[in-house]
């Protein structure tokens, strides 16, 4: 599993990140990563992504993301 995903999971468990989040929420809850990471990683690793990358997130109809179990 990605260290970035691990950081997001810890932020969720600690209550720093809600069930649904956007890249800017992740930036606040998980600082220290490259700026482009926040905007690129979530869509790249969403369920049903066109590149076939490992899915860690579900993209909700409102555009927010949720962690897959």
PDB file of C-alpha atoms in Angstrom:
ATOM      1  CA  UNK A   1       0.000   0.000   0.000  1.00  0.00           C
ATOM      2  CA  UNK A   2       1.134   3.521  -0.720  1.00  0.00           C
ATOM      3  CA  UNK A   3       2.598   5.568   2.131  1.00  0.00           C
ATOM      4  CA  UNK A   4       0.315   8.399   1.039  1.00  0.00           C
ATOM      5  CA  UNK A   5      -2.764   6.187   1.436  1.00  0.00           C
ATOM      6  CA  UNK A   6      -1.456   5.072   4.809  1.00  0.00           C
ATOM      7  CA  UNK A   7      -1.129   8.732   5.841  1.00  0.00           C
ATOM      8  CA  UNK A   8      -4.726   9.373   4.707  1.00  0.00           C
ATOM      9  CA  UNK A   9      -5.981   6.332   6.646  1.00  0.00           C
ATOM     10  CA  UNK A  10      -4.234   7.572   9.797  1.00  0.00           C
ATOM     11  CA  UNK A  11      -5.725  11.049   9.347  1.00  0.00           C
ATOM     12  CA  UNK A  12      -9.204   9.477   9.060  1.00  0.00           C
ATOM     13  CA  UNK A  13      -8.664   7.355  12.166  1.00  0.00           C
ATOM     14  CA  UNK A  14      -7.422  10.392  14.118  1.00  0.00           C
ATOM     15  CA  UNK A  15     -10.427  12.480  13.069  1.00  0.00           C
ATOM     16  CA  UNK A  16      -8.415  14.998  11.029  1.00  0.00           C
ATOM     17  CA  UNK A  17     -10.213  13.965   7.831  1.00  0.00           C
ATOM     18  CA  UNK A  18     -13.917  13.303   7.332  1.00  0.00           C
ATOM     19  CA  UNK A  19     -15.544  10.317   5.622  1.00  0.00           C
ATOM     20  CA  UNK A  20     -15.796  12.352   2.431  1.00  0.00           C
ATOM     21  CA  UNK A  21     -12.933  14.587   1.385  1.00  0.00           C
ATOM     22  CA  UNK A  22     -11.496  16.619  -1.449  1.00  0.00           C
ATOM     23  CA  UNK A  23      -7.817  17.070  -2.326  1.00  0.00           C
ATOM     24  CA  UNK A  24      -7.594  20.330  -0.343  1.00  0.00           C
ATOM     25  CA  UNK A  25      -8.926  18.504   2.743  1.00  0.00           C
ATOM     26  CA  UNK A  26      -6.206  15.880   2.357  1.00  0.00           C
ATOM     27  CA  UNK A  27      -3.588  18.645   1.943  1.00  0.00           C
ATOM     28  CA  UNK A  28      -4.609  20.105   5.328  1.00  0.00           C
ATOM     29  CA  UNK A  29      -4.838  16.727   7.100  1.00  0.00           C
ATOM     30  CA  UNK A  30      -1.695  15.210   5.541  1.00  0.00           C
ATOM     31  CA  UNK A  31       0.859  17.973   4.930  1.00  0.00           C
ATOM     32  CA  UNK A  32       4.324  17.461   3.549  1.00  0.00           C
ATOM     33  CA  UNK A  33       3.691  15.796   0.198  1.00  0.00           C
ATOM     34  CA  UNK A  34       4.494  17.296  -3.206  1.00  0.00           C
ATOM     35  CA  UNK A  35       1.838  19.817  -4.273  1.00  0.00           C
ATOM     36  CA  UNK A  36       0.782  17.854  -7.345  1.00  0.00           C
ATOM     37  CA  UNK A  37       0.226  14.698  -5.271  1.00  0.00           C
ATOM     38  CA  UNK A  38      -2.962  16.036  -3.702  1.00  0.00           C
ATOM     39  CA  UNK A  39      -4.683  16.787  -6.996  1.00  0.00           C
ATOM     40  CA  UNK A  40      -3.465  13.772  -8.985  1.00  0.00           C
ATOM     41  CA  UNK A  41      -3.359  10.807  -6.612  1.00  0.00           C
ATOM     42  CA  UNK A  42      -7.039  10.611  -5.632  1.00  0.00           C
ATOM     43  CA  UNK A  43      -8.504  10.504  -9.159  1.00  0.00           C
ATOM     44  CA  UNK A  44      -5.686   8.275 -10.395  1.00  0.00           C
ATOM     45  CA  UNK A  45      -6.486   5.712  -7.694  1.00  0.00           C
ATOM     46  CA  UNK A  46     -10.279   5.930  -7.674  1.00  0.00           C
ATOM     47  CA  UNK A  47     -12.454   2.898  -8.260  1.00  0.00           C
ATOM     48  CA  UNK A  48     -12.944   2.436 -12.016  1.00  0.00           C
ATOM     49  CA  UNK A  49      -9.954   4.578 -13.018  1.00  0.00           C
ATOM     50  CA  UNK A  50      -9.170   4.273 -16.747  1.00  0.00           C
ATOM     51  CA  UNK A  51      -5.474   3.455 -16.173  1.00  0.00           C
ATOM     52  CA  UNK A  52      -6.176   0.290 -14.209  1.00  0.00           C
ATOM     53  CA  UNK A  53      -4.301   1.583 -11.152  1.00  0.00           C
ATOM     54  CA  UNK A  54      -4.948   0.077  -7.722  1.00  0.00           C
ATOM     55  CA  UNK A  55      -8.186   1.555  -6.386  1.00  0.00           C
ATOM     56  CA  UNK A  56      -7.994   3.036  -2.901  1.00  0.00           C
ATOM     57  CA  UNK A  57     -10.865   5.536  -3.215  1.00  0.00           C
ATOM     58  CA  UNK A  58     -14.478   5.801  -4.325  1.00  0.00           C
ATOM     59  CA  UNK A  59     -15.485   9.029  -6.041  1.00  0.00           C
ATOM     60  CA  UNK A  60     -18.874  10.099  -4.721  1.00  0.00           C
ATOM     61  CA  UNK A  61     -21.455  11.709  -7.038  1.00  0.00           C
ATOM     62  CA  UNK A  62     -20.723  15.133  -5.483  1.00  0.00           C
ATOM     63  CA  UNK A  63     -17.031  14.857  -6.466  1.00  0.00           C
ATOM     64  CA  UNK A  64     -15.722  14.044  -3.000  1.00  0.00           C
ATOM     65  CA  UNK A  65     -13.724  10.892  -2.325  1.00  0.00           C
ATOM     66  CA  UNK A  66     -14.075   8.163   0.290  1.00  0.00           C
ATOM     67  CA  UNK A  67     -11.610   5.464   1.273  1.00  0.00           C
ATOM     68  CA  UNK A  68     -12.437   1.966   0.119  1.00  0.00           C
ATOM     69  CA  UNK A  69     -12.343  -0.560   2.947  1.00  0.00           C
TER      70      UNK A  69
END
